[in-house]
Amino acid sequence: MRERSVQCASAHGLHRMAYTEWGDPANPRVLVCVHGLTRNGRDFDFLAAALANDYRVVCPDVVGRGRSDWLKIKAGYGFPQYVADMVTLIARLDVPTVHWVGTSMGGLIGMILAALPGSPITRMVLNDVGPKITVESIHRIAEYVGAAPVFANLDVAERYIREVSAPFGPLTDAQWRHLTEHAVSAVDGGVAMVYDPGIAETFRESPLESDVDLWDVYDAIRCPTLVIRGADSDLLLHETALEMSQRGPKATLVEFEGIGHAPMLLDPAQIEVVSRFLLDDTRA
Protein backbone atom coordinates (compact mmCIF):
# COMPACT_ATOMS: atom_id res chain seq x y z
CA MET A 1 0.00 0.00 0.00
CA ARG A 2 1.32 3.42 -0.98
CA GLU A 3 -0.03 6.86 -0.04
CA ARG A 4 0.23 9.46 -2.78
CA SER A 5 -1.49 12.66 -3.92
CA VAL A 6 -2.21 14.63 -7.08
CA GLN A 7 -2.68 18.37 -7.57
CA CYS A 8 -6.09 19.38 -8.92
CA ALA A 9 -7.60 22.72 -9.94
CA SER A 10 -10.85 24.46 -9.10
CA ALA A 11 -12.26 27.83 -10.10
CA HIS A 12 -10.73 29.26 -6.91
CA GLY A 13 -7.26 27.74 -6.96
CA LEU A 14 -5.40 24.49 -6.48
CA HIS A 15 -6.00 21.64 -4.05
CA ARG A 16 -4.37 18.32 -3.30
CA MET A 17 -6.29 15.07 -3.64
CA ALA A 18 -4.80 12.17 -1.69
CA TYR A 19 -5.11 8.55 -2.76
CA THR A 20 -4.02 5.12 -1.62
CA GLU A 21 -2.54 2.77 -4.19
CA TRP A 22 -2.24 -1.01 -4.04
CA GLY A 23 -0.57 -3.57 -6.30
CA ASP A 24 2.12 -3.27 -8.96
CA PRO A 25 2.48 0.42 -9.96
CA ALA A 26 3.45 -0.73 -13.45
CA ASN A 27 0.29 -2.80 -13.94
CA PRO A 28 -1.67 -1.26 -16.84
CA ARG A 29 -4.92 -2.70 -15.44
CA VAL A 30 -6.20 -0.01 -13.05
CA LEU A 31 -9.20 -0.14 -10.73
CA VAL A 32 -10.41 3.15 -9.26
CA CYS A 33 -12.53 2.84 -6.08
CA VAL A 34 -14.44 5.92 -4.92
CA HIS A 35 -16.21 6.22 -1.57
CA GLY A 36 -19.45 7.70 -0.27
CA LEU A 37 -20.33 11.21 0.87
CA THR A 38 -18.58 11.36 4.26
CA ARG A 39 -16.27 8.37 3.93
CA ASN A 40 -12.76 8.01 2.44
CA GLY A 41 -10.63 5.72 0.30
CA ARG A 42 -9.59 3.47 3.17
CA ASP A 43 -13.09 1.95 3.08
CA PHE A 44 -11.77 -0.17 0.22
CA ASP A 45 -8.76 -1.67 2.01
CA PHE A 46 -10.23 -5.18 2.07
CA LEU A 47 -11.36 -5.09 -1.56
CA ALA A 48 -8.06 -3.57 -2.69
CA ALA A 49 -6.03 -6.23 -0.88
CA ALA A 50 -8.11 -8.95 -2.55
CA LEU A 51 -7.57 -7.49 -6.03
CA ALA A 52 -3.99 -6.20 -5.74
CA ASN A 53 -2.58 -9.18 -7.66
CA ASP A 54 -4.87 -8.43 -10.62
CA TYR A 55 -5.00 -4.64 -10.58
CA ARG A 56 -3.22 -1.50 -9.65
CA VAL A 57 -5.97 -0.41 -7.25
CA VAL A 58 -6.31 3.33 -6.63
CA CYS A 59 -8.57 4.63 -3.85
CA PRO A 60 -8.83 8.44 -3.76
CA ASP A 61 -10.06 10.60 -0.91
CA VAL A 62 -12.50 12.91 -2.69
CA VAL A 63 -11.63 16.55 -2.00
CA GLY A 64 -12.79 17.58 1.48
CA ARG A 65 -12.42 14.04 2.83
CA GLY A 66 -9.71 11.87 4.35
CA ARG A 67 -6.20 13.18 3.73
CA SER A 68 -7.26 15.48 0.88
CA ASP A 69 -7.39 19.26 1.12
CA TRP A 70 -10.56 21.11 2.06
CA LEU A 71 -11.92 23.67 -0.38
CA LYS A 72 -11.87 27.25 0.82
CA ILE A 73 -15.07 28.03 -1.08
CA LYS A 74 -17.57 25.45 0.14
CA ALA A 75 -19.90 25.97 -2.82
CA GLY A 76 -17.24 24.19 -4.86
CA TYR A 77 -18.19 20.83 -3.37
CA GLY A 78 -20.19 19.16 -6.10
CA PHE A 79 -20.06 16.70 -8.95
CA PRO A 80 -18.47 19.00 -11.55
CA GLN A 81 -15.43 19.36 -9.26
CA TYR A 82 -15.38 15.69 -8.29
CA VAL A 83 -15.51 14.49 -11.91
CA ALA A 84 -12.80 16.96 -12.97
CA ASP A 85 -10.57 15.76 -10.14
CA MET A 86 -11.01 12.12 -11.21
CA VAL A 87 -10.04 13.01 -14.78
CA THR A 88 -6.90 14.61 -13.37
CA LEU A 89 -6.19 11.51 -11.29
CA ILE A 90 -6.59 9.16 -14.27
CA ALA A 91 -4.25 11.39 -16.28
CA ARG A 92 -1.70 11.07 -13.46
CA LEU A 93 -2.05 7.27 -13.59
CA ASP A 94 -1.16 7.41 -17.32
CA VAL A 95 -3.55 4.70 -18.49
CA PRO A 96 -6.15 4.97 -21.29
CA THR A 97 -8.87 3.02 -19.50
CA VAL A 98 -9.89 2.06 -15.97
CA HIS A 99 -12.40 -0.11 -14.17
CA TRP A 100 -14.49 1.62 -11.51
CA VAL A 101 -16.11 0.77 -8.19
CA GLY A 102 -18.21 3.54 -6.69
CA THR A 103 -20.15 3.50 -3.43
CA SER A 104 -23.04 5.96 -3.23
CA MET A 105 -21.47 9.34 -4.15
CA GLY A 106 -18.56 7.50 -5.74
CA GLY A 107 -21.03 5.64 -7.94
CA LEU A 108 -22.66 8.89 -9.04
CA ILE A 109 -19.24 10.29 -9.97
CA GLY A 110 -18.62 7.11 -11.97
CA MET A 111 -22.01 7.32 -13.69
CA ILE A 112 -21.39 10.89 -14.80
CA LEU A 113 -17.88 10.10 -16.05
CA ALA A 114 -18.94 6.85 -17.75
CA ALA A 115 -21.75 8.65 -19.60
CA LEU A 116 -19.36 11.09 -21.29
CA PRO A 117 -18.22 10.42 -24.88
CA GLY A 118 -14.74 8.91 -24.85
CA SER A 119 -14.99 7.95 -21.18
CA PRO A 120 -12.01 6.01 -19.78
CA ILE A 121 -14.33 3.75 -17.73
CA THR A 122 -14.75 0.39 -19.45
CA ARG A 123 -16.31 -1.67 -16.61
CA MET A 124 -18.16 -0.31 -13.59
CA VAL A 125 -19.65 -1.37 -10.26
CA LEU A 126 -22.34 0.89 -8.78
CA ASN A 127 -22.66 0.15 -5.08
CA ASP A 128 -26.14 1.01 -3.79
CA VAL A 129 -26.74 4.00 -6.01
CA GLY A 130 -28.55 4.67 -9.24
CA PRO A 131 -30.21 7.31 -11.41
CA LYS A 132 -33.13 7.82 -9.02
CA ILE A 133 -32.32 8.83 -5.45
CA THR A 134 -35.10 9.18 -2.95
CA VAL A 135 -35.59 12.51 -1.21
CA GLU A 136 -36.21 10.62 2.05
CA SER A 137 -32.72 9.10 1.99
CA ILE A 138 -31.14 12.47 1.26
CA HIS A 139 -32.97 14.03 4.21
CA ARG A 140 -31.74 11.18 6.45
CA ILE A 141 -28.15 11.72 5.37
CA ALA A 142 -28.48 15.49 5.75
CA GLU A 143 -29.38 15.02 9.43
CA TYR A 144 -25.87 13.87 10.33
CA VAL A 145 -23.58 15.36 7.65
CA GLY A 146 -21.48 18.07 9.23
CA ALA A 147 -23.08 17.55 12.64
CA ALA A 148 -20.58 15.17 14.24
CA PRO A 149 -19.06 16.49 17.49
CA VAL A 150 -15.49 16.15 18.71
CA PHE A 151 -15.29 12.75 20.37
CA ALA A 152 -13.40 12.16 23.60
CA ASN A 153 -11.66 9.09 22.20
CA LEU A 154 -11.81 6.39 19.53
CA ASP A 155 -14.31 4.27 21.45
CA VAL A 156 -16.80 7.13 21.64
CA ALA A 157 -16.28 7.83 17.94
CA GLU A 158 -16.95 4.19 17.11
CA ARG A 159 -20.23 4.21 19.02
CA TYR A 160 -21.33 7.24 16.99
CA ILE A 161 -20.28 5.70 13.68
CA ARG A 162 -22.05 2.45 14.50
CA GLU A 163 -25.23 4.43 15.18
CA VAL A 164 -25.29 6.67 12.10
CA SER A 165 -23.95 3.88 9.87
CA ALA A 166 -26.23 1.12 11.14
CA PRO A 167 -27.58 0.53 7.59
CA PHE A 168 -24.10 -0.81 6.66
CA GLY A 169 -25.36 -4.08 8.14
CA PRO A 170 -23.95 -6.63 10.61
CA LEU A 171 -20.22 -5.85 10.51
CA THR A 172 -17.74 -7.50 12.86
CA ASP A 173 -16.13 -5.58 15.72
CA ALA A 174 -12.85 -5.55 13.78
CA GLN A 175 -14.56 -4.11 10.71
CA TRP A 176 -16.29 -1.36 12.70
CA ARG A 177 -12.97 -0.49 14.32
CA HIS A 178 -11.25 -0.36 10.92
CA LEU A 179 -13.89 2.00 9.54
CA THR A 180 -13.63 4.18 12.65
CA GLU A 181 -9.84 4.37 12.74
CA HIS A 182 -9.75 5.77 9.22
CA ALA A 183 -12.79 8.02 9.64
CA VAL A 184 -11.34 10.19 12.44
CA SER A 185 -8.11 11.98 13.31
CA ALA A 186 -6.72 13.61 16.43
CA VAL A 187 -7.73 17.20 17.24
CA ASP A 188 -7.62 19.33 20.38
CA GLY A 189 -9.87 17.67 22.91
CA GLY A 190 -10.13 14.25 21.23
CA VAL A 191 -10.82 12.98 17.72
CA ALA A 192 -13.02 14.32 14.90
CA MET A 193 -14.34 13.06 11.59
CA VAL A 194 -11.93 13.48 8.68
CA TYR A 195 -14.23 15.39 6.38
CA ASP A 196 -14.96 19.07 5.94
CA PRO A 197 -18.26 19.99 7.66
CA GLY A 198 -18.62 22.48 4.81
CA ILE A 199 -19.80 19.70 2.49
CA ALA A 200 -23.12 19.97 4.34
CA GLU A 201 -23.72 23.52 3.13
CA THR A 202 -25.30 22.28 -0.10
CA PHE A 203 -27.85 20.27 1.88
CA ARG A 204 -28.69 23.23 4.09
CA GLU A 205 -28.84 25.93 1.43
CA SER A 206 -30.63 23.96 -1.29
CA PRO A 207 -32.80 21.31 0.40
CA LEU A 208 -34.34 18.88 -2.05
CA GLU A 209 -38.11 18.53 -2.21
CA SER A 210 -38.30 15.66 -4.70
CA ASP A 211 -36.33 12.60 -5.83
CA VAL A 212 -33.18 13.08 -7.92
CA ASP A 213 -33.62 11.89 -11.52
CA LEU A 214 -30.49 11.04 -13.52
CA TRP A 215 -31.94 8.54 -15.98
CA ASP A 216 -30.61 10.51 -18.96
CA VAL A 217 -27.10 10.08 -17.54
CA TYR A 218 -27.57 6.39 -16.84
CA ASP A 219 -29.02 5.69 -20.30
CA ALA A 220 -25.86 7.13 -21.89
CA ILE A 221 -23.59 4.57 -20.19
CA ARG A 222 -22.28 1.87 -22.53
CA CYS A 223 -19.79 -0.11 -20.42
CA PRO A 224 -20.66 -3.40 -18.65
CA THR A 225 -22.15 -2.47 -15.29
CA LEU A 226 -22.87 -4.29 -12.03
CA VAL A 227 -25.36 -2.85 -9.55
CA ILE A 228 -25.06 -3.95 -5.92
CA ARG A 229 -27.94 -3.14 -3.62
CA GLY A 230 -28.55 -3.54 0.08
CA ALA A 231 -31.99 -5.16 0.19
CA ASP A 232 -33.11 -2.65 2.86
CA SER A 233 -31.66 0.41 1.12
CA ASP A 234 -33.68 3.62 1.24
CA LEU A 235 -31.43 5.35 -1.31
CA LEU A 236 -31.62 2.81 -4.14
CA LEU A 237 -35.09 1.30 -4.27
CA HIS A 238 -35.60 -2.23 -5.60
CA GLU A 239 -37.78 -1.04 -8.48
CA THR A 240 -35.09 1.45 -9.53
CA ALA A 241 -32.39 -1.24 -9.40
CA LEU A 242 -34.58 -3.58 -11.41
CA GLU A 243 -35.16 -0.91 -14.06
CA MET A 244 -31.38 -0.38 -14.22
CA SER A 245 -31.09 -4.00 -15.32
CA GLN A 246 -33.50 -3.38 -18.20
CA ARG A 247 -32.30 -0.10 -19.74
CA GLY A 248 -29.09 1.84 -20.41
CA PRO A 249 -26.18 -0.56 -19.90
CA LYS A 250 -28.66 -3.23 -18.67
CA ALA A 251 -26.72 -3.81 -15.49
CA THR A 252 -26.31 -7.09 -13.68
CA LEU A 253 -28.10 -6.77 -10.33
CA VAL A 254 -27.07 -8.39 -7.04
CA GLU A 255 -28.85 -7.70 -3.73
CA PHE A 256 -27.63 -8.49 -0.22
CA GLU A 257 -30.17 -9.26 2.48
CA GLY A 258 -30.03 -7.62 5.90
CA ILE A 259 -28.15 -4.55 4.64
CA GLY A 260 -29.33 -1.01 3.89
CA HIS A 261 -27.29 1.83 2.46
CA ALA A 262 -24.69 0.71 1.69
CA PRO A 263 -22.87 -2.64 1.49
CA MET A 264 -19.32 -1.81 2.60
CA LEU A 265 -17.51 -4.46 0.52
CA LEU A 266 -15.69 -5.78 3.59
CA ASP A 267 -17.41 -9.16 3.64
CA PRO A 268 -15.81 -11.97 1.57
CA ALA A 269 -19.14 -12.72 -0.15
CA GLN A 270 -19.51 -9.09 -1.29
CA ILE A 271 -15.86 -8.95 -2.39
CA GLU A 272 -16.31 -12.15 -4.40
CA VAL A 273 -19.28 -10.71 -6.30
CA VAL A 274 -17.32 -7.58 -7.21
CA SER A 275 -14.14 -9.49 -8.10
CA ARG A 276 -15.94 -12.00 -10.29
CA PHE A 277 -17.65 -9.24 -12.28
CA LEU A 278 -14.55 -7.09 -12.70
CA LEU A 279 -12.36 -10.00 -13.78
CA ASP A 280 -14.85 -11.52 -16.20
CA ASP A 281 -13.13 -9.89 -19.17
CA THR A 282 -9.75 -11.31 -18.08
CA ARG A 283 -11.07 -14.82 -17.57
CA ALA A 284 -12.86 -14.72 -20.91
Coordinates of C-alpha atoms in Angstrom, one line a residue:
M1 CA 0.0 0.0 0.0
R2 CA 1.3 3.4 -1.0
E3 CA 0.0 6.9 0.0
R4 CA 0.2 9.5 -2.8
S5 CA -1.5 12.7 -3.9
V6 CA -2.2 14.6 -7.1
Q7 CA -2.7 18.4 -7.6
C8 CA -6.1 19.4 -8.9
A9 CA -7.6 22.7 -9.9
S10 CA -10.8 24.5 -9.1
A11 CA -12.3 27.8 -10.1
H12 CA -10.7 29.3 -6.9
G13 CA -7.3 27.7 -7.0
L14 CA -5.4 24.5 -6.5
H15 CA -6.0 21.6 -4.0
R16 CA -4.4 18.3 -3.3
M17 CA -6.3 15.1 -3.6
A18 CA -4.8 12.2 -1.7
Y19 CA -5.1 8.6 -2.8
T20 CA -4.0 5.1 -1.6
E21 CA -2.5 2.8 -4.2
W22 CA -2.2 -1.0 -4.0
G23 CA -0.6 -3.6 -6.3
D24 CA 2.1 -3.3 -9.0
P25 CA 2.5 0.4 -10.0
A26 CA 3.4 -0.7 -13.5
N27 CA 0.3 -2.8 -13.9
P28 CA -1.7 -1.3 -16.8
R29 CA -4.9 -2.7 -15.4
V30 CA -6.2 0.0 -13.1
L31 CA -9.2 -0.1 -10.7
V32 CA -10.4 3.2 -9.3
C33 CA -12.5 2.8 -6.1
V34 CA -14.4 5.9 -4.9
H35 CA -16.2 6.2 -1.6
G36 CA -19.5 7.7 -0.3
L37 CA -20.3 11.2 0.9
T38 CA -18.6 11.4 4.3
R39 CA -16.3 8.4 3.9
N40 CA -12.8 8.0 2.4
G41 CA -10.6 5.7 0.3
R42 CA -9.6 3.5 3.2
D43 CA -13.1 1.9 3.1
F44 CA -11.8 -0.2 0.2
D45 CA -8.8 -1.7 2.0
F46 CA -10.2 -5.2 2.1
L47 CA -11.4 -5.1 -1.6
A48 CA -8.1 -3.6 -2.7
A49 CA -6.0 -6.2 -0.9
A50 CA -8.1 -8.9 -2.5
L51 CA -7.6 -7.5 -6.0
A52 CA -4.0 -6.2 -5.7
N53 CA -2.6 -9.2 -7.7
D54 CA -4.9 -8.4 -10.6
Y55 CA -5.0 -4.6 -10.6
R56 CA -3.2 -1.5 -9.6
V57 CA -6.0 -0.4 -7.2
V58 CA -6.3 3.3 -6.6
C59 CA -8.6 4.6 -3.8
P60 CA -8.8 8.4 -3.8
D61 CA -10.1 10.6 -0.9
V62 CA -12.5 12.9 -2.7
V63 CA -11.6 16.5 -2.0
G64 CA -12.8 17.6 1.5
R65 CA -12.4 14.0 2.8
G66 CA -9.7 11.9 4.3
R67 CA -6.2 13.2 3.7
S68 CA -7.3 15.5 0.9
D69 CA -7.4 19.3 1.1
W70 CA -10.6 21.1 2.1
L71 CA -11.9 23.7 -0.4
K72 CA -11.9 27.3 0.8
I73 CA -15.1 28.0 -1.1
K74 CA -17.6 25.4 0.1
A75 CA -19.9 26.0 -2.8
G76 CA -17.2 24.2 -4.9
Y77 CA -18.2 20.8 -3.4
G78 CA -20.2 19.2 -6.1
F79 CA -20.1 16.7 -8.9
P80 CA -18.5 19.0 -11.6
Q81 CA -15.4 19.4 -9.3
Y82 CA -15.4 15.7 -8.3
V83 CA -15.5 14.5 -11.9
A84 CA -12.8 17.0 -13.0
D85 CA -10.6 15.8 -10.1
M86 CA -11.0 12.1 -11.2
V87 CA -10.0 13.0 -14.8
T88 CA -6.9 14.6 -13.4
L89 CA -6.2 11.5 -11.3
I90 CA -6.6 9.2 -14.3
A91 CA -4.3 11.4 -16.3
R92 CA -1.7 11.1 -13.5
L93 CA -2.1 7.3 -13.6
D94 CA -1.2 7.4 -17.3
V95 CA -3.5 4.7 -18.5
P96 CA -6.1 5.0 -21.3
T97 CA -8.9 3.0 -19.5
V98 CA -9.9 2.1 -16.0
H99 CA -12.4 -0.1 -14.2
W100 CA -14.5 1.6 -11.5
V101 CA -16.1 0.8 -8.2
G102 CA -18.2 3.5 -6.7
T103 CA -20.1 3.5 -3.4
S104 CA -23.0 6.0 -3.2
M105 CA -21.5 9.3 -4.1
G106 CA -18.6 7.5 -5.7
G107 CA -21.0 5.6 -7.9
L108 CA -22.7 8.9 -9.0
I109 CA -19.2 10.3 -10.0
G110 CA -18.6 7.1 -12.0
M111 CA -22.0 7.3 -13.7
I112 CA -21.4 10.9 -14.8
L113 CA -17.9 10.1 -16.1
A114 CA -18.9 6.8 -17.7
A115 CA -21.8 8.7 -19.6
L116 CA -19.4 11.1 -21.3
P117 CA -18.2 10.4 -24.9
G118 CA -14.7 8.9 -24.9
S119 CA -15.0 7.9 -21.2
P120 CA -12.0 6.0 -19.8
I121 CA -14.3 3.8 -17.7
T122 CA -14.7 0.4 -19.4
R123 CA -16.3 -1.7 -16.6
M124 CA -18.2 -0.3 -13.6
V125 CA -19.7 -1.4 -10.3
L126 CA -22.3 0.9 -8.8
N127 CA -22.7 0.1 -5.1
D128 CA -26.1 1.0 -3.8
V129 CA -26.7 4.0 -6.0
G130 CA -28.6 4.7 -9.2
P131 CA -30.2 7.3 -11.4
K132 CA -33.1 7.8 -9.0
I133 CA -32.3 8.8 -5.4
T134 CA -35.1 9.2 -2.9
V135 CA -35.6 12.5 -1.2
E136 CA -36.2 10.6 2.0
S137 CA -32.7 9.1 2.0
I138 CA -31.1 12.5 1.3
H139 CA -33.0 14.0 4.2
R140 CA -31.7 11.2 6.4
I141 CA -28.2 11.7 5.4
A142 CA -28.5 15.5 5.8
E143 CA -29.4 15.0 9.4
Y144 CA -25.9 13.9 10.3
V145 CA -23.6 15.4 7.7
G146 CA -21.5 18.1 9.2
A147 CA -23.1 17.5 12.6
A148 CA -20.6 15.2 14.2
P149 CA -19.1 16.5 17.5
V150 CA -15.5 16.2 18.7
F151 CA -15.3 12.7 20.4
A152 CA -13.4 12.2 23.6
N153 CA -11.7 9.1 22.2
L154 CA -11.8 6.4 19.5
D155 CA -14.3 4.3 21.4
V156 CA -16.8 7.1 21.6
A157 CA -16.3 7.8 17.9
E158 CA -16.9 4.2 17.1
R159 CA -20.2 4.2 19.0
Y160 CA -21.3 7.2 17.0
I161 CA -20.3 5.7 13.7
R162 CA -22.1 2.4 14.5
E163 CA -25.2 4.4 15.2
V164 CA -25.3 6.7 12.1
S165 CA -23.9 3.9 9.9
A166 CA -26.2 1.1 11.1
P167 CA -27.6 0.5 7.6
F168 CA -24.1 -0.8 6.7
G169 CA -25.4 -4.1 8.1
P170 CA -23.9 -6.6 10.6
L171 CA -20.2 -5.9 10.5
T172 CA -17.7 -7.5 12.9
D173 CA -16.1 -5.6 15.7
A174 CA -12.9 -5.5 13.8
Q175 CA -14.6 -4.1 10.7
W176 CA -16.3 -1.4 12.7
R177 CA -13.0 -0.5 14.3
H178 CA -11.3 -0.4 10.9
L179 CA -13.9 2.0 9.5
T180 CA -13.6 4.2 12.6
E181 CA -9.8 4.4 12.7
H182 CA -9.7 5.8 9.2
A183 CA -12.8 8.0 9.6
V184 CA -11.3 10.2 12.4
S185 CA -8.1 12.0 13.3
A186 CA -6.7 13.6 16.4
V187 CA -7.7 17.2 17.2
D188 CA -7.6 19.3 20.4
G189 CA -9.9 17.7 22.9
G190 CA -10.1 14.3 21.2
V191 CA -10.8 13.0 17.7
A192 CA -13.0 14.3 14.9
M193 CA -14.3 13.1 11.6
V194 CA -11.9 13.5 8.7
Y195 CA -14.2 15.4 6.4
D196 CA -15.0 19.1 5.9
P197 CA -18.3 20.0 7.7
G198 CA -18.6 22.5 4.8
I199 CA -19.8 19.7 2.5
A200 CA -23.1 20.0 4.3
E201 CA -23.7 23.5 3.1
T202 CA -25.3 22.3 -0.1
F203 CA -27.8 20.3 1.9
R204 CA -28.7 23.2 4.1
E205 CA -28.8 25.9 1.4
S206 CA -30.6 24.0 -1.3
P207 CA -32.8 21.3 0.4
L208 CA -34.3 18.9 -2.1
E209 CA -38.1 18.5 -2.2
S210 CA -38.3 15.7 -4.7
D211 CA -36.3 12.6 -5.8
V212 CA -33.2 13.1 -7.9
D213 CA -33.6 11.9 -11.5
L214 CA -30.5 11.0 -13.5
W215 CA -31.9 8.5 -16.0
D216 CA -30.6 10.5 -19.0
V217 CA -27.1 10.1 -17.5
Y218 CA -27.6 6.4 -16.8
D219 CA -29.0 5.7 -20.3
A220 CA -25.9 7.1 -21.9
I221 CA -23.6 4.6 -20.2
R222 CA -22.3 1.9 -22.5
C223 CA -19.8 -0.1 -20.4
P224 CA -20.7 -3.4 -18.7
T225 CA -22.2 -2.5 -15.3
L226 CA -22.9 -4.3 -12.0
V227 CA -25.4 -2.8 -9.5
I228 CA -25.1 -3.9 -5.9
R229 CA -27.9 -3.1 -3.6
G230 CA -28.6 -3.5 0.1
A231 CA -32.0 -5.2 0.2
D232 CA -33.1 -2.6 2.9
S233 CA -31.7 0.4 1.1
D234 CA -33.7 3.6 1.2
L235 CA -31.4 5.3 -1.3
L236 CA -31.6 2.8 -4.1
L237 CA -35.1 1.3 -4.3
H238 CA -35.6 -2.2 -5.6
E239 CA -37.8 -1.0 -8.5
T240 CA -35.1 1.4 -9.5
A241 CA -32.4 -1.2 -9.4
L242 CA -34.6 -3.6 -11.4
E243 CA -35.2 -0.9 -14.1
M244 CA -31.4 -0.4 -14.2
S245 CA -31.1 -4.0 -15.3
Q246 CA -33.5 -3.4 -18.2
R247 CA -32.3 -0.1 -19.7
G248 CA -29.1 1.8 -20.4
P249 CA -26.2 -0.6 -19.9
K250 CA -28.7 -3.2 -18.7
A251 CA -26.7 -3.8 -15.5
T252 CA -26.3 -7.1 -13.7
L253 CA -28.1 -6.8 -10.3
V254 CA -27.1 -8.4 -7.0
E255 CA -28.8 -7.7 -3.7
F256 CA -27.6 -8.5 -0.2
E257 CA -30.2 -9.3 2.5
G258 CA -30.0 -7.6 5.9
I259 CA -28.2 -4.5 4.6
G260 CA -29.3 -1.0 3.9
H261 CA -27.3 1.8 2.5
A262 CA -24.7 0.7 1.7
P263 CA -22.9 -2.6 1.5
M264 CA -19.3 -1.8 2.6
L265 CA -17.5 -4.5 0.5
L266 CA -15.7 -5.8 3.6
D267 CA -17.4 -9.2 3.6
P268 CA -15.8 -12.0 1.6
A269 CA -19.1 -12.7 -0.1
Q270 CA -19.5 -9.1 -1.3
I271 CA -15.9 -8.9 -2.4
E272 CA -16.3 -12.2 -4.4
V273 CA -19.3 -10.7 -6.3
V274 CA -17.3 -7.6 -7.2
S275 CA -14.1 -9.5 -8.1
R276 CA -15.9 -12.0 -10.3
F277 CA -17.7 -9.2 -12.3
L278 CA -14.5 -7.1 -12.7
L279 CA -12.4 -10.0 -13.8
D280 CA -14.9 -11.5 -16.2
D281 CA -13.1 -9.9 -19.2
T282 CA -9.7 -11.3 -18.1
R283 CA -11.1 -14.8 -17.6
A284 CA -12.9 -14.7 -20.9

